[in-house]
Tab-separated table of C-alpha atoms in Angstrom:
chain	number	residue	atom	x	y	z
A	1	MET	CA	-111.535	-4.240	-103.836
A	2	THR	CA	-111.370	-7.236	-106.776
A	3	ASP	CA	-111.028	-5.792	-110.318
A	4	GLU	CA	-114.547	-6.865	-111.044
A	5	ALA	CA	-115.685	-4.070	-108.141
A	6	GLU	CA	-113.089	-1.919	-109.264
A	7	ALA	CA	-114.513	-1.290	-112.552
A	8	GLU	CA	-117.879	-1.176	-110.958
A	9	ALA	CA	-117.273	1.120	-108.760
A	10	GLN	CA	-115.714	3.851	-111.262
A	11	GLY	CA	-118.986	3.523	-113.527
A	12	SER	CA	-116.993	0.846	-116.065
A	13	LEU	CA	-114.324	3.473	-116.668
A	14	ASP	CA	-112.897	1.064	-118.300
A	15	HIS	CA	-114.979	-0.294	-121.230
A	16	GLY	CA	-116.232	1.751	-123.602
A	17	PRO	CA	-114.858	5.348	-125.528
A	18	MET	CA	-113.571	7.986	-123.285
A	19	HIS	CA	-114.987	10.776	-122.227
A	20	PRO	CA	-113.878	14.325	-122.688
A	21	LEU	CA	-113.223	14.596	-119.030
A	22	GLN	CA	-110.956	11.327	-119.062
A	23	VAL	CA	-108.719	12.751	-121.868
A	24	PHE	CA	-108.843	15.989	-119.963
A	25	VAL	CA	-107.716	14.459	-117.136
A	26	VAL	CA	-104.948	12.924	-119.110
A	27	ALA	CA	-103.218	15.581	-120.916
A	28	LEU	CA	-103.872	17.315	-117.380
A	29	CYS	CA	-101.344	14.996	-116.211
A	30	ILE	CA	-98.919	14.911	-119.603
A	31	ALA	CA	-98.349	18.490	-118.668
A	32	LEU	CA	-97.122	18.305	-115.337
A	33	ASN	CA	-95.010	15.381	-116.025
A	34	ALA	CA	-94.018	17.990	-119.181
A	35	LEU	CA	-92.847	20.016	-116.240
A	36	ASP	CA	-91.177	17.398	-114.253
A	37	GLY	CA	-89.349	16.452	-117.399
A	38	PHE	CA	-88.042	20.107	-117.280
A	39	ASP	CA	-87.373	20.902	-113.988
A	40	VAL	CA	-84.722	17.433	-113.363
A	41	LEU	CA	-83.223	18.276	-116.164
A	42	SER	CA	-82.863	22.528	-115.837
A	43	ILE	CA	-79.842	21.497	-113.660
A	44	SER	CA	-77.975	19.544	-117.211
A	45	PHE	CA	-78.325	22.325	-119.131
A	46	ALA	CA	-77.073	25.015	-116.326
A	47	ALA	CA	-74.107	22.427	-115.733
A	48	PRO	CA	-71.551	23.800	-117.989
A	49	GLY	CA	-72.225	27.153	-116.892
A	50	ILE	CA	-72.364	26.132	-113.421
A	51	ALA	CA	-68.684	24.350	-113.882
A	52	ALA	CA	-66.901	27.129	-115.418
A	53	ASP	CA	-68.620	30.062	-112.842
A	54	TRP	CA	-67.460	28.219	-109.722
A	55	GLY	CA	-64.781	26.012	-110.722
A	56	VAL	CA	-66.593	22.566	-110.183
A	57	ASP	CA	-64.347	19.461	-111.582
A	58	ARG	CA	-66.580	16.656	-112.856
A	59	ALA	CA	-66.685	14.052	-109.653
A	60	VAL	CA	-68.576	17.283	-108.061
A	61	LEU	CA	-70.704	18.007	-110.324
A	62	GLY	CA	-71.562	14.370	-110.904
A	63	VAL	CA	-72.766	14.683	-106.974
A	64	VAL	CA	-74.580	17.952	-107.724
A	65	LEU	CA	-76.196	16.579	-111.112
A	66	SER	CA	-77.462	13.600	-108.940
A	67	MET	CA	-79.061	15.773	-105.904
A	68	GLU	CA	-82.527	16.074	-107.235
A	69	LEU	CA	-82.626	12.113	-108.890
A	70	LEU	CA	-82.235	11.421	-105.116
A	71	GLY	CA	-84.737	13.392	-103.566
A	72	MET	CA	-86.730	11.686	-106.435
A	73	SER	CA	-86.055	8.739	-104.765
A	74	LEU	CA	-87.060	9.719	-101.392
A	75	GLY	CA	-90.231	11.246	-103.194
A	76	SER	CA	-91.607	8.618	-105.355
A	77	VAL	CA	-91.560	6.238	-102.443
A	78	LEU	CA	-92.466	8.452	-99.245
A	79	ILE	CA	-95.176	10.733	-101.402
A	80	GLY	CA	-96.231	7.664	-103.356
A	81	ASN	CA	-98.022	5.831	-100.640
A	82	VAL	CA	-98.751	9.520	-98.856
A	83	ALA	CA	-101.451	9.849	-102.360
A	84	ASP	CA	-103.042	5.986	-101.604
A	85	ARG	CA	-103.264	7.218	-98.223
A	86	PHE	CA	-104.816	10.886	-98.797
A	87	GLY	CA	-105.508	11.380	-102.379
A	88	ARG	CA	-103.898	11.636	-105.720
A	89	ARG	CA	-105.118	15.699	-105.779
A	90	PRO	CA	-103.853	16.636	-102.483
A	91	THR	CA	-100.379	15.045	-103.317
A	92	ILE	CA	-100.185	16.592	-106.843
A	93	LEU	CA	-100.980	20.009	-105.377
A	94	GLY	CA	-98.144	19.832	-102.719
A	95	CYS	CA	-96.023	18.605	-104.705
A	96	LEU	CA	-96.501	21.534	-107.142
A	97	ALA	CA	-95.616	24.074	-104.507
A	98	VAL	CA	-92.370	21.973	-103.485
A	99	MET	CA	-91.359	22.468	-106.810
A	100	ALA	CA	-91.886	25.721	-107.210
A	101	THR	CA	-90.149	26.438	-103.765
A	102	GLY	CA	-87.176	24.254	-105.092
A	103	MET	CA	-87.207	25.889	-108.619
A	104	PHE	CA	-86.512	29.317	-107.422
A	105	ALA	CA	-84.281	28.840	-104.666
A	106	ALA	CA	-81.973	26.563	-107.153
A	107	ALA	CA	-82.274	30.441	-109.227
A	108	SER	CA	-80.590	32.094	-106.191
A	109	ALA	CA	-78.037	30.015	-104.522
A	110	GLY	CA	-74.822	30.933	-104.206
A	111	SER	CA	-72.814	27.794	-103.333
A	112	VAL	CA	-72.745	24.175	-104.261
A	113	ALA	CA	-74.631	22.943	-100.669
A	114	VAL	CA	-77.319	25.182	-101.255
A	115	LEU	CA	-77.841	24.002	-105.121
A	116	SER	CA	-77.588	20.815	-104.004
A	117	ALA	CA	-80.085	21.191	-101.229
A	118	THR	CA	-82.657	22.838	-103.520
A	119	ARG	CA	-81.911	20.366	-105.750
A	120	LEU	CA	-82.338	17.892	-103.518
A	121	LEU	CA	-85.794	19.682	-102.758
A	122	THR	CA	-87.382	20.066	-105.876
A	123	GLY	CA	-86.923	16.266	-106.567
A	124	ILE	CA	-88.755	15.390	-103.412
A	125	GLY	CA	-91.246	17.067	-105.202
A	126	ILE	CA	-90.652	15.657	-108.742
A	127	GLY	CA	-90.980	11.990	-107.266
A	128	GLY	CA	-93.780	12.385	-105.745
A	129	MET	CA	-95.927	14.450	-108.634
A	130	LEU	CA	-94.440	11.070	-110.887
A	131	SER	CA	-96.070	8.549	-109.385
A	132	SER	CA	-98.988	10.199	-108.400
A	133	THR	CA	-99.555	11.494	-111.964
A	134	SER	CA	-98.564	8.058	-112.731
A	135	ALA	CA	-101.911	6.231	-110.966
A	136	MET	CA	-103.878	9.150	-111.876
A	137	VAL	CA	-103.842	8.436	-115.457
A	138	ALA	CA	-103.606	4.842	-115.174
A	139	GLU	CA	-107.209	5.542	-112.894
A	140	PHE	CA	-109.229	7.602	-115.629
A	141	SER	CA	-108.223	5.439	-119.054
A	142	SER	CA	-110.290	2.982	-120.395
A	143	THR	CA	-108.420	-0.674	-120.735
A	144	ARG	CA	-107.840	-0.736	-124.247
A	145	ARG	CA	-106.015	2.834	-123.758
A	146	ARG	CA	-104.288	2.223	-120.710
A	147	GLY	CA	-101.094	1.243	-122.171
A	148	LEU	CA	-100.508	4.216	-124.744
A	149	THR	CA	-101.753	6.446	-122.289
A	150	MET	CA	-99.500	5.455	-119.619
A	151	SER	CA	-96.469	5.507	-121.952
A	152	LEU	CA	-97.795	9.386	-123.045
A	153	ASN	CA	-97.887	10.190	-119.807
A	154	ILE	CA	-94.132	9.547	-119.444
A	155	ALA	CA	-93.396	10.951	-123.245
A	156	GLY	CA	-95.014	14.254	-121.164
A	157	TYR	CA	-90.793	14.011	-119.568
A	158	SER	CA	-89.433	14.402	-122.727
A	159	ALA	CA	-92.219	16.679	-123.937
A	160	GLY	CA	-91.374	19.324	-120.915
A	161	VAL	CA	-86.654	19.407	-122.194
A	162	ILE	CA	-87.546	19.691	-125.588
A	163	LEU	CA	-89.817	22.797	-124.882
A	164	GLY	CA	-88.201	24.300	-121.944
A	165	GLY	CA	-84.590	22.817	-123.459
A	166	THR	CA	-85.191	24.870	-126.644
A	167	ILE	CA	-85.716	28.760	-124.645
A	168	ALA	CA	-83.221	27.562	-121.914
A	169	SER	CA	-80.928	26.970	-124.646
A	170	THR	CA	-82.271	30.182	-126.436
A	171	LEU	CA	-81.616	31.774	-122.771
A	172	LEU	CA	-78.127	30.858	-122.763
A	173	GLY	CA	-77.111	31.759	-125.943
A	174	GLY	CA	-78.369	35.301	-124.917
A	175	SER	CA	-77.152	36.491	-121.266
A	176	GLY	CA	-75.533	32.939	-120.689
A	177	SER	CA	-76.532	33.354	-116.650
A	178	TRP	CA	-77.309	29.410	-115.632
A	179	ARG	CA	-79.666	31.137	-113.195
A	180	LEU	CA	-82.029	31.575	-115.747
A	181	VAL	CA	-82.868	28.043	-116.222
A	182	PHE	CA	-83.788	28.007	-112.865
A	183	LEU	CA	-86.257	30.728	-113.107
A	184	LEU	CA	-87.962	29.366	-116.073
A	185	GLY	CA	-89.031	25.946	-114.465
A	186	GLY	CA	-89.783	27.761	-111.711
A	187	THR	CA	-92.540	30.236	-113.325
A	188	ALA	CA	-93.553	27.566	-115.713
A	189	THR	CA	-94.606	25.838	-112.180
A	190	VAL	CA	-96.446	28.432	-110.675
A	191	VAL	CA	-97.927	28.979	-113.656
A	192	LEU	CA	-99.681	25.338	-113.696
A	193	LEU	CA	-100.465	25.305	-109.837
A	194	PRO	CA	-103.720	27.253	-110.110
A	195	VAL	CA	-104.954	24.778	-113.077
A	196	ALA	CA	-104.171	22.315	-111.217
A	197	THR	CA	-106.148	23.461	-108.193
A	198	LEU	CA	-109.319	24.120	-110.257
A	199	LEU	CA	-109.532	22.192	-112.833
A	200	LEU	CA	-108.231	18.317	-111.606
A	201	PRO	CA	-110.592	16.073	-110.036
A	202	GLU	CA	-109.895	13.207	-107.711
A	203	SER	CA	-109.793	9.916	-108.677
A	204	PRO	CA	-112.634	7.565	-108.590
A	205	ALA	CA	-110.780	4.427	-108.098
A	206	SER	CA	-108.790	6.305	-104.915
A	207	LEU	CA	-111.997	7.956	-103.148
A	208	LEU	CA	-113.704	3.986	-103.104
A	209	GLU	CA	-110.648	2.824	-101.656
A	210	ARG	CA	-109.561	5.698	-99.086
A	211	ARG	CA	-113.752	6.123	-98.441
A	212	PRO	CA	-113.057	9.355	-96.888
A	213	PRO	CA	-116.109	11.050	-95.638
A	214	GLY	CA	-118.956	11.893	-98.390
A	215	ALA	CA	-117.082	9.062	-100.980
A	216	LEU	CA	-120.218	7.821	-102.471
A	217	GLU	CA	-121.690	11.682	-103.440
A	218	ARG	CA	-117.762	12.481	-104.497
A	219	VAL	CA	-117.688	9.616	-106.698
A	220	ASN	CA	-121.342	10.220	-108.638
A	221	ALA	CA	-120.557	13.558	-108.667
A	222	LEU	CA	-118.314	12.979	-110.572
A	223	LEU	CA	-120.106	10.221	-112.839
A	224	ARG	CA	-122.333	12.051	-114.099
A	225	ARG	CA	-119.701	14.432	-115.319
A	226	LEU	CA	-118.445	11.618	-116.966
A	227	GLY	CA	-121.529	10.625	-118.417
A	228	ARG	CA	-121.886	7.865	-116.700
A	229	ALA	CA	-124.906	5.913	-114.556
A	230	PRO	CA	-124.521	6.849	-110.609
A	231	LEU	CA	-123.532	4.457	-107.778
A	232	ALA	CA	-127.187	3.208	-105.376
A	233	ALA	CA	-124.266	2.618	-102.656
A	234	LEU	CA	-120.288	2.319	-102.503
A	235	PRO	CA	-119.238	-1.825	-103.516
A	236	PRO	CA	-118.150	-3.706	-100.848
A	237	GLN	CA	-114.742	-4.269	-100.114
A	238	PRO	CA	-112.975	-7.714	-99.587
A	239	ILE	CA	-111.972	-8.873	-96.573
A	240	ALA	CA	-108.968	-9.533	-97.667
A	241	ALA	CA	-107.987	-5.799	-99.017
A	242	PRO	CA	-104.920	-4.726	-99.198
A	243	ARG	CA	-103.417	-1.786	-97.256
A	244	PRO	CA	-101.696	0.683	-99.000
A	245	SER	CA	-98.393	0.164	-97.047
A	246	ILE	CA	-94.825	-0.580	-98.575
A	247	ALA	CA	-94.866	-4.042	-96.577
A	248	SER	CA	-98.319	-4.828	-98.585
A	249	LEU	CA	-96.049	-5.119	-101.529
A	250	PHE	CA	-93.954	-7.712	-100.391
A	251	ALA	CA	-96.585	-10.101	-99.367
A	252	PRO	CA	-96.189	-13.676	-101.282
A	253	ALA	CA	-98.936	-12.688	-104.328
A	254	TYR	CA	-96.278	-9.474	-105.791
A	255	ARG	CA	-93.387	-9.902	-103.958
A	256	ARG	CA	-91.255	-11.275	-106.794
A	257	ALA	CA	-92.944	-8.430	-108.986
A	258	THR	CA	-92.107	-5.728	-107.023
A	259	LEU	CA	-87.813	-6.823	-106.554
A	260	SER	CA	-87.886	-7.731	-110.604
A	261	LEU	CA	-89.051	-4.444	-111.563
A	262	THR	CA	-87.573	-2.683	-108.770
A	263	VAL	CA	-83.708	-4.045	-110.480
A	264	ALA	CA	-85.444	-3.842	-113.991
A	265	TYR	CA	-86.495	-0.074	-113.161
A	266	PHE	CA	-83.262	0.956	-111.077
A	267	ALA	CA	-80.793	-0.019	-113.905
A	268	GLN	CA	-82.932	1.010	-117.074
A	269	ILE	CA	-82.796	4.593	-115.384
A	270	MET	CA	-79.050	4.448	-114.761
A	271	LEU	CA	-78.755	4.148	-117.975
A	272	PHE	CA	-81.039	6.447	-119.374
A	273	TYR	CA	-79.744	9.593	-116.826
A	274	PHE	CA	-76.207	8.949	-117.705
A	275	LEU	CA	-76.899	9.764	-121.086
A	276	GLN	CA	-79.404	12.653	-119.898
A	277	LYS	CA	-76.784	14.378	-117.529
A	278	TRP	CA	-73.611	13.639	-118.997
A	279	LEU	CA	-74.848	14.934	-122.363
A	280	PRO	CA	-74.275	18.653	-122.377
A	281	LYS	CA	-71.053	18.420	-120.442
A	282	ILE	CA	-69.779	15.648	-122.403
A	283	VAL	CA	-70.773	18.434	-125.755
A	284	VAL	CA	-68.884	21.024	-124.288
A	285	ASP	CA	-65.523	19.027	-123.592
A	286	MET	CA	-65.297	18.687	-126.777
A	287	GLY	CA	-65.043	22.046	-127.779
A	288	HIS	CA	-68.854	23.051	-128.721
A	289	ALA	CA	-70.236	26.015	-127.246
A	290	GLN	CA	-72.950	25.665	-124.144
A	291	ALA	CA	-75.990	26.688	-126.230
A	292	GLU	CA	-74.904	24.442	-128.666
A	293	ALA	CA	-74.858	21.210	-125.995
A	294	GLY	CA	-78.008	22.350	-124.999
A	295	ARG	CA	-79.237	21.716	-128.473
A	296	VAL	CA	-78.026	18.290	-128.839
A	297	LEU	CA	-79.290	17.407	-125.397
A	298	VAL	CA	-82.894	18.477	-126.768
A	299	MET	CA	-82.602	16.643	-130.130
A	300	ALA	CA	-81.690	13.290	-127.863
A	301	ASN	CA	-84.915	14.101	-125.836
A	302	VAL	CA	-87.406	14.146	-129.565
A	303	GLY	CA	-85.384	10.557	-129.462
A	304	THR	CA	-86.762	9.802	-126.168
A	305	MET	CA	-90.141	11.152	-126.714
A	306	SER	CA	-90.405	9.128	-129.852
A	307	GLY	CA	-89.440	6.367	-127.801
A	308	ALA	CA	-91.946	6.666	-125.577
A	309	ILE	CA	-94.877	7.249	-128.361
A	310	ALA	CA	-94.098	3.786	-130.041
A	311	ILE	CA	-94.027	1.997	-127.109
A	312	GLY	CA	-97.083	3.260	-125.643
A	313	LEU	CA	-98.878	2.563	-129.637
A	314	VAL	CA	-97.261	-1.152	-129.056
A	315	ALA	CA	-98.912	-1.691	-126.086
A	316	GLN	CA	-102.319	-0.803	-127.494
A	317	ARG	CA	-101.958	-3.791	-130.028
A	318	TRP	CA	-99.475	-6.607	-128.761
A	319	PRO	CA	-98.074	-7.395	-125.276
A	320	VAL	CA	-95.474	-4.884	-124.384
A	321	ARG	CA	-92.442	-6.830	-122.458
A	322	PRO	CA	-91.563	-8.443	-124.985
A	323	ALA	CA	-91.015	-5.274	-126.753
A	324	VAL	CA	-89.304	-3.650	-123.715
A	325	ILE	CA	-86.953	-6.174	-123.328
A	326	GLY	CA	-86.044	-5.730	-127.309
A	327	ALA	CA	-85.888	-2.327	-126.385
A	328	MET	CA	-83.511	-3.101	-123.586
A	329	LEU	CA	-80.960	-4.829	-126.278
A	330	VAL	CA	-81.210	-2.649	-128.611
A	331	GLY	CA	-80.571	0.268	-126.541
A	332	PHE	CA	-77.039	-1.443	-124.843
A	333	VAL	CA	-75.694	-1.830	-128.556
A	334	LEU	CA	-76.463	2.315	-129.100
A	335	ILE	CA	-75.456	3.231	-126.546
A	336	GLY	CA	-71.893	1.846	-126.744
A	337	MET	CA	-72.750	3.370	-130.693
A	338	PHE	CA	-72.800	6.651	-128.868
A	339	GLY	CA	-69.692	6.127	-126.337
A	340	MET	CA	-67.596	6.084	-129.922
A	341	GLY	CA	-67.927	9.936	-130.372
A	342	SER	CA	-68.131	12.150	-133.395
A	343	ASP	CA	-66.362	15.403	-134.331
A	344	ASP	CA	-69.884	15.710	-136.213
A	345	LEU	CA	-72.301	17.762	-133.963
A	346	THR	CA	-75.052	16.476	-135.877
A	347	GLN	CA	-73.678	13.112	-135.797
A	348	LEU	CA	-73.429	13.032	-131.922
A	349	GLY	CA	-76.995	14.344	-131.875
A	350	VAL	CA	-78.588	11.447	-134.141
A	351	THR	CA	-76.520	8.966	-132.315
A	352	ALA	CA	-77.265	9.875	-129.369
A	353	ALA	CA	-81.402	10.885	-130.362
A	354	VAL	CA	-81.342	6.993	-131.397
A	355	ALA	CA	-79.971	5.747	-128.521
A	356	GLY	CA	-81.951	7.678	-126.472
A	357	PHE	CA	-85.377	6.020	-128.775
A	358	PHE	CA	-84.094	2.961	-127.241
A	359	VAL	CA	-83.111	3.027	-124.077
A	360	ASN	CA	-86.964	5.810	-123.100
A	361	ALA	CA	-88.794	2.527	-124.857
A	362	GLY	CA	-86.863	0.607	-122.038
A	363	VAL	CA	-88.136	2.931	-119.121
A	364	VAL	CA	-91.486	3.807	-120.360
A	365	GLY	CA	-92.662	0.607	-120.837
A	366	LEU	CA	-92.180	-0.491	-117.568
A	367	TYR	CA	-95.331	1.620	-116.725
A	368	PRO	CA	-98.169	0.009	-117.623
A	369	ILE	CA	-96.692	-3.080	-116.909
A	370	LEU	CA	-96.805	-1.260	-113.397
A	371	ALA	CA	-100.086	-0.217	-113.725
A	372	GLU	CA	-101.385	-4.197	-114.769
A	373	THR	CA	-99.448	-5.565	-112.180
A	374	PHE	CA	-100.678	-3.417	-108.860
A	375	PRO	CA	-104.232	-3.483	-107.667
A	376	ALA	CA	-106.218	0.253	-107.220
A	377	ALA	CA	-105.435	-0.464	-103.279
A	378	LEU	CA	-101.492	-0.594	-104.162
A	379	ARG	CA	-100.795	1.567	-107.982
A	380	ALA	CA	-99.673	4.114	-105.800
A	381	SER	CA	-97.863	3.114	-103.801
A	382	GLY	CA	-96.208	0.129	-105.989
A	383	THR	CA	-96.118	2.603	-108.508
A	384	GLY	CA	-93.557	4.570	-105.875
A	385	PHE	CA	-91.951	2.112	-104.283
A	386	VAL	CA	-90.276	0.861	-107.665
A	387	ILE	CA	-90.131	4.420	-108.776
A	388	GLY	CA	-88.280	5.547	-106.102
A	389	ILE	CA	-85.940	2.647	-105.112
A	390	GLY	CA	-84.889	2.658	-108.966
A	391	ARG	CA	-84.646	6.412	-108.611
A	392	GLY	CA	-81.347	5.606	-106.866
A	393	GLY	CA	-79.550	3.745	-110.174
A	394	SER	CA	-80.815	7.760	-111.829
A	395	ALA	CA	-78.939	9.317	-108.862
A	396	LEU	CA	-75.623	6.684	-108.622
A	397	GLY	CA	-75.090	6.598	-112.958
A	398	PRO	CA	-73.990	10.430	-113.322
A	399	VAL	CA	-71.915	10.204	-109.959
A	400	ILE	CA	-70.636	6.832	-111.274
A	401	ALA	CA	-69.492	7.782	-113.780
A	402	GLY	CA	-68.208	11.276	-113.032
A	403	ALA	CA	-65.958	9.181	-111.312
A	404	MET	CA	-65.133	6.971	-113.905
A	405	PHE	CA	-64.180	10.324	-116.322
A	406	SER	CA	-62.522	11.899	-113.599
A	407	ALA	CA	-60.198	8.736	-113.270
A	408	GLY	CA	-59.374	8.961	-116.520
A	409	ALA	CA	-62.040	6.383	-118.581
A	410	GLY	CA	-62.586	7.462	-122.320
A	411	LEU	CA	-66.665	8.168	-122.760
A	412	PHE	CA	-66.740	4.824	-124.421
A	413	ALA	CA	-65.672	2.543	-121.789
A	414	VAL	CA	-67.887	5.073	-119.831
A	415	SER	CA	-70.463	4.393	-122.163
A	416	LEU	CA	-70.605	0.372	-122.147
A	417	ALA	CA	-69.927	0.361	-118.396
A	418	MET	CA	-73.304	2.572	-118.048
A	419	GLY	CA	-75.220	0.285	-120.848
A	420	ALA	CA	-74.487	-2.627	-119.404
A	421	ALA	CA	-77.515	-2.135	-117.180
A	422	ALA	CA	-79.428	-2.681	-119.864
A	423	LEU	CA	-78.692	-5.820	-120.285
A	424	LEU	CA	-79.672	-6.345	-115.941
A	425	ALA	CA	-82.431	-4.863	-116.864
A	426	ALA	CA	-83.830	-7.106	-119.734
A	427	ALA	CA	-82.549	-10.294	-117.717
A	428	MET	CA	-85.159	-9.060	-114.494
A	429	LEU	CA	-88.216	-8.849	-116.702
A	430	VAL	CA	-87.781	-12.447	-118.569
A	431	LEU	CA	-87.982	-13.585	-114.741
A	432	LEU	CA	-91.378	-11.819	-114.178
A	433	ARG	CA	-93.932	-13.460	-113.570
A	434	PRO	CA	-97.183	-12.964	-115.284
A	435	ALA	CA	-99.966	-10.949	-113.683
A	436	GLY	CA	-102.467	-14.214	-114.076
A	437	ASP	CA	-101.099	-15.535	-111.824
A	438	ARG	CA	-100.096	-12.778	-109.428
A	439	SER	CA	-103.943	-12.734	-109.354
A	440	ARG	CA	-104.852	-15.884	-108.223
A	441	SER	CA	-102.361	-15.698	-105.356
A	442	ALA	CA	-103.763	-12.721	-103.965
A	443	ALA	CA	-107.168	-13.966	-104.110
A	444	ALA	CA	-105.618	-17.678	-102.548
């Protein structure tokens, strides 16, 4: 579907102020992404306790820390395509059920192998959720607010870590049982499942691209709720409309963008998850208590959430790509400063927070770029592919860091090695072709 047909089919959702229902859908997706954030990093809060209880060394712990990231990679690629074929809403609900199952199973795990399997399962649900909610937010947002809403959606990830991490740190400071962290995440997931089932509508853009039976009636019912005029008929689909498949992402019009964005996301997310996954263990190894390590991670995520909000505000007024490139370069410098370490816990937390601000601004800024790169028919598939393959970086980062630590490398050397990924990500964005050029290629 062309951009003009898509705008008409959505009842001009791209234009004018956002209806309260649009705002609600975006807010619900942000809440779901907050749940993702805590579920992903629950293992980070639990890691010091797991290492102490089971005698796990750093190399093995690095593998355990990466398992749900590997699952996220699989989920983003495979389930993103499912969302384009069968709809955003059923995919999101299915992912919630998978996440709840994985979190409760992790709480009862009795070995490293079982825990790793449960984290892999949880990650598959989280990966599918992230690609589906990203597409949903893009399609329910106006053009003016899309950059902000996409960034706020990803900022929800850090908000979940802050809120859930604060509660988890309190639980760890009390009983000290790492299993309570997973029980907390599983309970929160179960609470949100009926809320999403009752209140989350399907995306009108998804309905019009897939055209299931009754598509026109379902779209018009939603348009009336949004205060828009109903459609008299479904708009015609262009003969050359892209099919929702991985192969379509490598058509001439999208190949370069797909490859550039995948490498950029892979590299930047590797740096992000080095900071997120290893920070509590680094703090504990400096001689601090497990609960204090959790609080430092919360401080770091105050920085990451602030960076996400800041890049969203920038995206409303200025071109986002130069700002993202700048954030990646500054993040490289700051992660090196973090690697110098500090005996002062507050200073270490502040340094991690400021580094997290710029590192996450680089990650989050990629999402509005993804939304403008791929058309509605490929939006979840494209976002899912880039995130999914890119999540290989998130899985690889903790493993590389763990291997370097086990080999005797210091924090500064490991930080510089991880930070170099930001330079690669920035280079890929410099090579990215403007969206207008891709649109002309697709139409040719």
